[in-house]
């Protein structure tokens, strides 16, 4: 698949302008707490490695939380990346910063992930990691940033601190919430 950078940049810029001019992004947020699910199951969460989370696992997390989706939902995925980063020493933070392209946990770059996002009719996707999809990308044919942002106009939020939100959702046993995000008009 060959995609020119110029149309992508224009498409993404146009989307940002539309969001900013129309009050931002507002909707029903749905949190999938992958980190909490994985810890309860005894699975290792490797935030600073290329660890892909496939659709089947996200569906298992949703089932375990008794979470259902509605068209227009904003999908949030907590991997525990921000929590893990805050626990690093200064030397470990520097080592991570020294990488040209640090490996990172995220959702799988695959056709099945794209189809699932499309079939669920998500309005936006958000994660607590530096890249919504695992990085480096495992399959460049399904590089989610190109498909979601430029192709479908679906915004991607990254590096959201979802720790307190996950605690509150767990406490209430409710994984949906009101979400509002207004871009700065620079």
PDB file of C-alpha atoms in Angstrom:
ATOM      1  CA  UNK A   1       0.000   0.000   0.000  1.00  0.00           C
ATOM      2  CA  UNK A   2       1.496   3.354  -1.043  1.00  0.00           C
ATOM      3  CA  UNK A   3       0.206   6.493   0.655  1.00  0.00           C
ATOM      4  CA  UNK A   4       1.442   9.985  -0.017  1.00  0.00           C
ATOM      5  CA  UNK A   5       2.372  11.965   3.106  1.00  0.00           C
ATOM      6  CA  UNK A   6       0.932  15.252   1.853  1.00  0.00           C
ATOM      7  CA  UNK A   7      -2.741  14.081   1.655  1.00  0.00           C
ATOM      8  CA  UNK A   8      -2.407  12.431   5.062  1.00  0.00           C
ATOM      9  CA  UNK A   9      -1.053  15.598   6.653  1.00  0.00           C
ATOM     10  CA  UNK A  10      -3.788  17.681   5.016  1.00  0.00           C
ATOM     11  CA  UNK A  11      -6.516  15.242   6.074  1.00  0.00           C
ATOM     12  CA  UNK A  12      -5.300  15.144   9.674  1.00  0.00           C
ATOM     13  CA  UNK A  13      -4.933  18.940   9.823  1.00  0.00           C
ATOM     14  CA  UNK A  14      -8.439  19.368   8.404  1.00  0.00           C
ATOM     15  CA  UNK A  15      -9.842  16.969  11.032  1.00  0.00           C
ATOM     16  CA  UNK A  16      -8.120  18.860  13.858  1.00  0.00           C
ATOM     17  CA  UNK A  17      -9.499  22.156  12.603  1.00  0.00           C
ATOM     18  CA  UNK A  18     -13.031  20.743  12.369  1.00  0.00           C
ATOM     19  CA  UNK A  19     -12.808  19.345  15.925  1.00  0.00           C
ATOM     20  CA  UNK A  20     -11.435  22.601  17.303  1.00  0.00           C
ATOM     21  CA  UNK A  21     -13.977  24.795  15.502  1.00  0.00           C
ATOM     22  CA  UNK A  22     -16.919  22.648  16.632  1.00  0.00           C
ATOM     23  CA  UNK A  23     -16.218  22.512  20.346  1.00  0.00           C
ATOM     24  CA  UNK A  24     -13.900  19.519  20.545  1.00  0.00           C
ATOM     25  CA  UNK A  25     -14.753  15.893  21.183  1.00  0.00           C
ATOM     26  CA  UNK A  26     -17.585  14.980  23.532  1.00  0.00           C
ATOM     27  CA  UNK A  27     -19.150  11.594  24.112  1.00  0.00           C
ATOM     28  CA  UNK A  28     -19.531   8.410  26.110  1.00  0.00           C
ATOM     29  CA  UNK A  29     -16.159   7.049  27.142  1.00  0.00           C
ATOM     30  CA  UNK A  30     -15.687   3.319  27.681  1.00  0.00           C
ATOM     31  CA  UNK A  31     -12.613   2.103  29.563  1.00  0.00           C
ATOM     32  CA  UNK A  32     -11.104  -1.305  28.933  1.00  0.00           C
ATOM     33  CA  UNK A  33      -8.728  -1.889  31.834  1.00  0.00           C
ATOM     34  CA  UNK A  34      -6.276  -4.249  30.162  1.00  0.00           C
ATOM     35  CA  UNK A  35      -3.676  -3.760  32.916  1.00  0.00           C
ATOM     36  CA  UNK A  36      -6.151  -4.649  35.682  1.00  0.00           C
ATOM     37  CA  UNK A  37      -7.441  -7.647  33.712  1.00  0.00           C
ATOM     38  CA  UNK A  38      -3.923  -8.913  32.931  1.00  0.00           C
ATOM     39  CA  UNK A  39      -2.776  -8.552  36.549  1.00  0.00           C
ATOM     40  CA  UNK A  40      -5.844 -10.451  37.803  1.00  0.00           C
ATOM     41  CA  UNK A  41      -5.074 -13.247  35.301  1.00  0.00           C
ATOM     42  CA  UNK A  42      -1.369 -13.363  36.226  1.00  0.00           C
ATOM     43  CA  UNK A  43      -0.238 -12.181  32.759  1.00  0.00           C
ATOM     44  CA  UNK A  44       2.909 -10.102  32.394  1.00  0.00           C
ATOM     45  CA  UNK A  45       2.353  -6.569  31.164  1.00  0.00           C
ATOM     46  CA  UNK A  46       5.521  -5.424  29.426  1.00  0.00           C
ATOM     47  CA  UNK A  47       4.997  -1.710  28.911  1.00  0.00           C
ATOM     48  CA  UNK A  48       8.473  -0.986  27.567  1.00  0.00           C
ATOM     49  CA  UNK A  49       8.541  -3.811  25.027  1.00  0.00           C
ATOM     50  CA  UNK A  50       6.676  -4.278  21.773  1.00  0.00           C
ATOM     51  CA  UNK A  51       3.718  -6.130  23.253  1.00  0.00           C
ATOM     52  CA  UNK A  52       0.633  -6.302  21.017  1.00  0.00           C
ATOM     53  CA  UNK A  53      -2.847  -6.585  22.475  1.00  0.00           C
ATOM     54  CA  UNK A  54      -5.076  -8.457  19.999  1.00  0.00           C
ATOM     55  CA  UNK A  55      -8.813  -7.964  19.505  1.00  0.00           C
ATOM     56  CA  UNK A  56      -9.590 -11.276  21.238  1.00  0.00           C
ATOM     57  CA  UNK A  57      -7.981 -10.000  24.450  1.00  0.00           C
ATOM     58  CA  UNK A  58      -9.832  -6.669  24.303  1.00  0.00           C
ATOM     59  CA  UNK A  59     -13.066  -8.636  23.887  1.00  0.00           C
ATOM     60  CA  UNK A  60     -12.116 -10.785  26.927  1.00  0.00           C
ATOM     61  CA  UNK A  61     -11.481  -7.626  28.966  1.00  0.00           C
ATOM     62  CA  UNK A  62     -14.862  -6.194  27.913  1.00  0.00           C
ATOM     63  CA  UNK A  63     -16.615  -9.451  28.805  1.00  0.00           C
ATOM     64  CA  UNK A  64     -14.923  -9.642  32.214  1.00  0.00           C
ATOM     65  CA  UNK A  65     -16.024  -6.054  32.951  1.00  0.00           C
ATOM     66  CA  UNK A  66     -19.543  -6.719  31.571  1.00  0.00           C
ATOM     67  CA  UNK A  67     -18.885  -3.835  29.184  1.00  0.00           C
ATOM     68  CA  UNK A  68     -20.889  -3.314  26.025  1.00  0.00           C
ATOM     69  CA  UNK A  69     -20.336  -0.773  23.287  1.00  0.00           C
ATOM     70  CA  UNK A  70     -22.616   1.674  21.500  1.00  0.00           C
ATOM     71  CA  UNK A  71     -22.026   3.436  18.184  1.00  0.00           C
ATOM     72  CA  UNK A  72     -20.094   6.652  18.791  1.00  0.00           C
ATOM     73  CA  UNK A  73     -18.343   5.464  21.973  1.00  0.00           C
ATOM     74  CA  UNK A  74     -14.842   6.713  22.697  1.00  0.00           C
ATOM     75  CA  UNK A  75     -12.654   3.701  23.468  1.00  0.00           C
ATOM     76  CA  UNK A  76     -10.097   4.061  26.282  1.00  0.00           C
ATOM     77  CA  UNK A  77      -7.496   1.349  26.875  1.00  0.00           C
ATOM     78  CA  UNK A  78      -5.419   1.303  30.052  1.00  0.00           C
ATOM     79  CA  UNK A  79      -2.196  -0.691  29.706  1.00  0.00           C
ATOM     80  CA  UNK A  80      -0.540   0.626  32.859  1.00  0.00           C
ATOM     81  CA  UNK A  81       2.160   2.439  30.855  1.00  0.00           C
ATOM     82  CA  UNK A  82       1.940   5.755  32.746  1.00  0.00           C
ATOM     83  CA  UNK A  83       2.024   3.939  36.092  1.00  0.00           C
ATOM     84  CA  UNK A  84       5.059   1.911  34.985  1.00  0.00           C
ATOM     85  CA  UNK A  85       6.804   5.037  33.708  1.00  0.00           C
ATOM     86  CA  UNK A  86       6.288   6.871  37.013  1.00  0.00           C
ATOM     87  CA  UNK A  87       8.003   3.971  38.790  1.00  0.00           C
ATOM     88  CA  UNK A  88      11.179   4.198  36.692  1.00  0.00           C
ATOM     89  CA  UNK A  89      14.360   5.614  38.172  1.00  0.00           C
ATOM     90  CA  UNK A  90      15.983   8.676  36.604  1.00  0.00           C
ATOM     91  CA  UNK A  91      18.545   6.413  34.935  1.00  0.00           C
ATOM     92  CA  UNK A  92      15.814   4.163  33.515  1.00  0.00           C
ATOM     93  CA  UNK A  93      13.917   7.205  32.208  1.00  0.00           C
ATOM     94  CA  UNK A  94      17.101   8.431  30.515  1.00  0.00           C
ATOM     95  CA  UNK A  95      17.727   4.996  29.004  1.00  0.00           C
ATOM     96  CA  UNK A  96      14.195   5.007  27.574  1.00  0.00           C
ATOM     97  CA  UNK A  97      14.662   8.568  26.263  1.00  0.00           C
ATOM     98  CA  UNK A  98      17.897   7.536  24.525  1.00  0.00           C
ATOM     99  CA  UNK A  99      16.019   5.175  22.186  1.00  0.00           C
ATOM    100  CA  UNK A 100      15.412   6.646  18.732  1.00  0.00           C
ATOM    101  CA  UNK A 101      12.075   4.798  18.628  1.00  0.00           C
ATOM    102  CA  UNK A 102      11.385   3.100  21.962  1.00  0.00           C
ATOM    103  CA  UNK A 103       9.387  -0.119  21.915  1.00  0.00           C
ATOM    104  CA  UNK A 104       5.986   0.175  23.564  1.00  0.00           C
ATOM    105  CA  UNK A 105       2.925  -1.848  24.451  1.00  0.00           C
ATOM    106  CA  UNK A 106      -0.259  -1.149  22.493  1.00  0.00           C
ATOM    107  CA  UNK A 107      -3.042  -2.640  20.428  1.00  0.00           C
ATOM    108  CA  UNK A 108      -2.174  -4.950  17.574  1.00  0.00           C
ATOM    109  CA  UNK A 109      -1.598  -3.540  14.075  1.00  0.00           C
ATOM    110  CA  UNK A 110      -3.843  -5.891  12.148  1.00  0.00           C
ATOM    111  CA  UNK A 111      -6.803  -6.121   9.832  1.00  0.00           C
ATOM    112  CA  UNK A 112      -8.855  -7.711  12.627  1.00  0.00           C
ATOM    113  CA  UNK A 113      -8.160  -4.726  14.918  1.00  0.00           C
ATOM    114  CA  UNK A 114      -9.203  -2.279  12.192  1.00  0.00           C
ATOM    115  CA  UNK A 115     -12.362  -4.267  11.451  1.00  0.00           C
ATOM    116  CA  UNK A 116     -13.244  -4.401  15.155  1.00  0.00           C
ATOM    117  CA  UNK A 117     -12.769  -0.640  15.604  1.00  0.00           C
ATOM    118  CA  UNK A 118     -14.880  -0.052  12.480  1.00  0.00           C
ATOM    119  CA  UNK A 119     -17.578  -2.590  13.437  1.00  0.00           C
ATOM    120  CA  UNK A 120     -17.905  -1.093  16.929  1.00  0.00           C
ATOM    121  CA  UNK A 121     -18.317   2.382  15.368  1.00  0.00           C
ATOM    122  CA  UNK A 122     -15.924   4.036  17.810  1.00  0.00           C
ATOM    123  CA  UNK A 123     -15.784   7.827  17.433  1.00  0.00           C
ATOM    124  CA  UNK A 124     -12.248   8.024  18.884  1.00  0.00           C
ATOM    125  CA  UNK A 125      -9.642   5.796  20.533  1.00  0.00           C
ATOM    126  CA  UNK A 126      -7.452   6.644  23.523  1.00  0.00           C
ATOM    127  CA  UNK A 127      -4.652   4.953  25.418  1.00  0.00           C
ATOM    128  CA  UNK A 128      -2.254   5.596  28.274  1.00  0.00           C
ATOM    129  CA  UNK A 129       0.760   4.667  26.150  1.00  0.00           C
ATOM    130  CA  UNK A 130       2.928   6.828  23.828  1.00  0.00           C
ATOM    131  CA  UNK A 131       1.533   5.070  20.753  1.00  0.00           C
ATOM    132  CA  UNK A 132      -2.013   3.655  20.637  1.00  0.00           C
ATOM    133  CA  UNK A 133      -0.712   0.668  18.711  1.00  0.00           C
ATOM    134  CA  UNK A 134       2.268  -1.423  19.762  1.00  0.00           C
ATOM    135  CA  UNK A 135       5.469   0.085  18.459  1.00  0.00           C
ATOM    136  CA  UNK A 136       7.370  -0.554  16.326  1.00  0.00           C
ATOM    137  CA  UNK A 137       4.435  -1.396  14.075  1.00  0.00           C
ATOM    138  CA  UNK A 138       4.339  -5.119  13.348  1.00  0.00           C
ATOM    139  CA  UNK A 139       2.440  -4.866  10.065  1.00  0.00           C
ATOM    140  CA  UNK A 140       2.811  -1.650   8.091  1.00  0.00           C
ATOM    141  CA  UNK A 141      -0.156  -2.609   5.883  1.00  0.00           C
ATOM    142  CA  UNK A 142      -2.313  -1.971   8.942  1.00  0.00           C
ATOM    143  CA  UNK A 143      -0.535   0.988  10.536  1.00  0.00           C
ATOM    144  CA  UNK A 144      -3.489   2.213  12.614  1.00  0.00           C
ATOM    145  CA  UNK A 145      -2.482   5.880  12.608  1.00  0.00           C
ATOM    146  CA  UNK A 146      -2.811   6.059   8.825  1.00  0.00           C
ATOM    147  CA  UNK A 147      -6.105   4.177   8.733  1.00  0.00           C
ATOM    148  CA  UNK A 148      -7.764   5.857  11.714  1.00  0.00           C
ATOM    149  CA  UNK A 149      -6.587   9.467  11.448  1.00  0.00           C
ATOM    150  CA  UNK A 150      -6.178  10.029   7.737  1.00  0.00           C
ATOM    151  CA  UNK A 151      -8.450   7.350   6.363  1.00  0.00           C
ATOM    152  CA  UNK A 152     -11.442   7.473   8.680  1.00  0.00           C
ATOM    153  CA  UNK A 153     -11.005  10.743  10.590  1.00  0.00           C
ATOM    154  CA  UNK A 154     -11.000   8.927  13.948  1.00  0.00           C
ATOM    155  CA  UNK A 155      -8.935  10.827  16.545  1.00  0.00           C
ATOM    156  CA  UNK A 156      -6.281   9.007  18.561  1.00  0.00           C
ATOM    157  CA  UNK A 157      -5.465  10.095  22.106  1.00  0.00           C
ATOM    158  CA  UNK A 158      -2.167   9.005  23.630  1.00  0.00           C
ATOM    159  CA  UNK A 159      -0.389   9.312  26.994  1.00  0.00           C
ATOM    160  CA  UNK A 160      -3.630   9.832  28.906  1.00  0.00           C
ATOM    161  CA  UNK A 161      -3.216   9.200  32.638  1.00  0.00           C
ATOM    162  CA  UNK A 162      -5.956   6.622  33.215  1.00  0.00           C
ATOM    163  CA  UNK A 163      -4.894   5.455  36.681  1.00  0.00           C
ATOM    164  CA  UNK A 164      -7.444   7.378  38.789  1.00  0.00           C
ATOM    165  CA  UNK A 165     -10.157   6.791  36.200  1.00  0.00           C
ATOM    166  CA  UNK A 166      -9.570   3.028  36.368  1.00  0.00           C
ATOM    167  CA  UNK A 167      -9.697   3.099  40.167  1.00  0.00           C
ATOM    168  CA  UNK A 168     -12.992   4.995  40.104  1.00  0.00           C
ATOM    169  CA  UNK A 169     -14.470   2.693  37.455  1.00  0.00           C
ATOM    170  CA  UNK A 170     -13.421  -0.379  39.453  1.00  0.00           C
ATOM    171  CA  UNK A 171     -14.849   1.088  42.681  1.00  0.00           C
ATOM    172  CA  UNK A 172     -18.203   1.788  41.012  1.00  0.00           C
ATOM    173  CA  UNK A 173     -18.078  -1.342  38.827  1.00  0.00           C
ATOM    174  CA  UNK A 174     -18.996   0.972  35.957  1.00  0.00           C
ATOM    175  CA  UNK A 175     -16.707   1.332  32.966  1.00  0.00           C
ATOM    176  CA  UNK A 176     -18.513   4.116  31.086  1.00  0.00           C
ATOM    177  CA  UNK A 177     -18.328   7.856  31.707  1.00  0.00           C
ATOM    178  CA  UNK A 178     -18.807  11.294  30.128  1.00  0.00           C
ATOM    179  CA  UNK A 179     -15.766  12.519  28.219  1.00  0.00           C
ATOM    180  CA  UNK A 180     -14.987  16.005  26.895  1.00  0.00           C
ATOM    181  CA  UNK A 181     -11.817  17.210  25.186  1.00  0.00           C
ATOM    182  CA  UNK A 182     -11.393  20.661  23.680  1.00  0.00           C
ATOM    183  CA  UNK A 183      -8.277  21.286  21.550  1.00  0.00           C
ATOM    184  CA  UNK A 184      -6.331  24.498  22.060  1.00  0.00           C
ATOM    185  CA  UNK A 185      -6.866  27.017  19.299  1.00  0.00           C
ATOM    186  CA  UNK A 186      -3.292  28.131  18.675  1.00  0.00           C
TER     187      UNK A 186
END
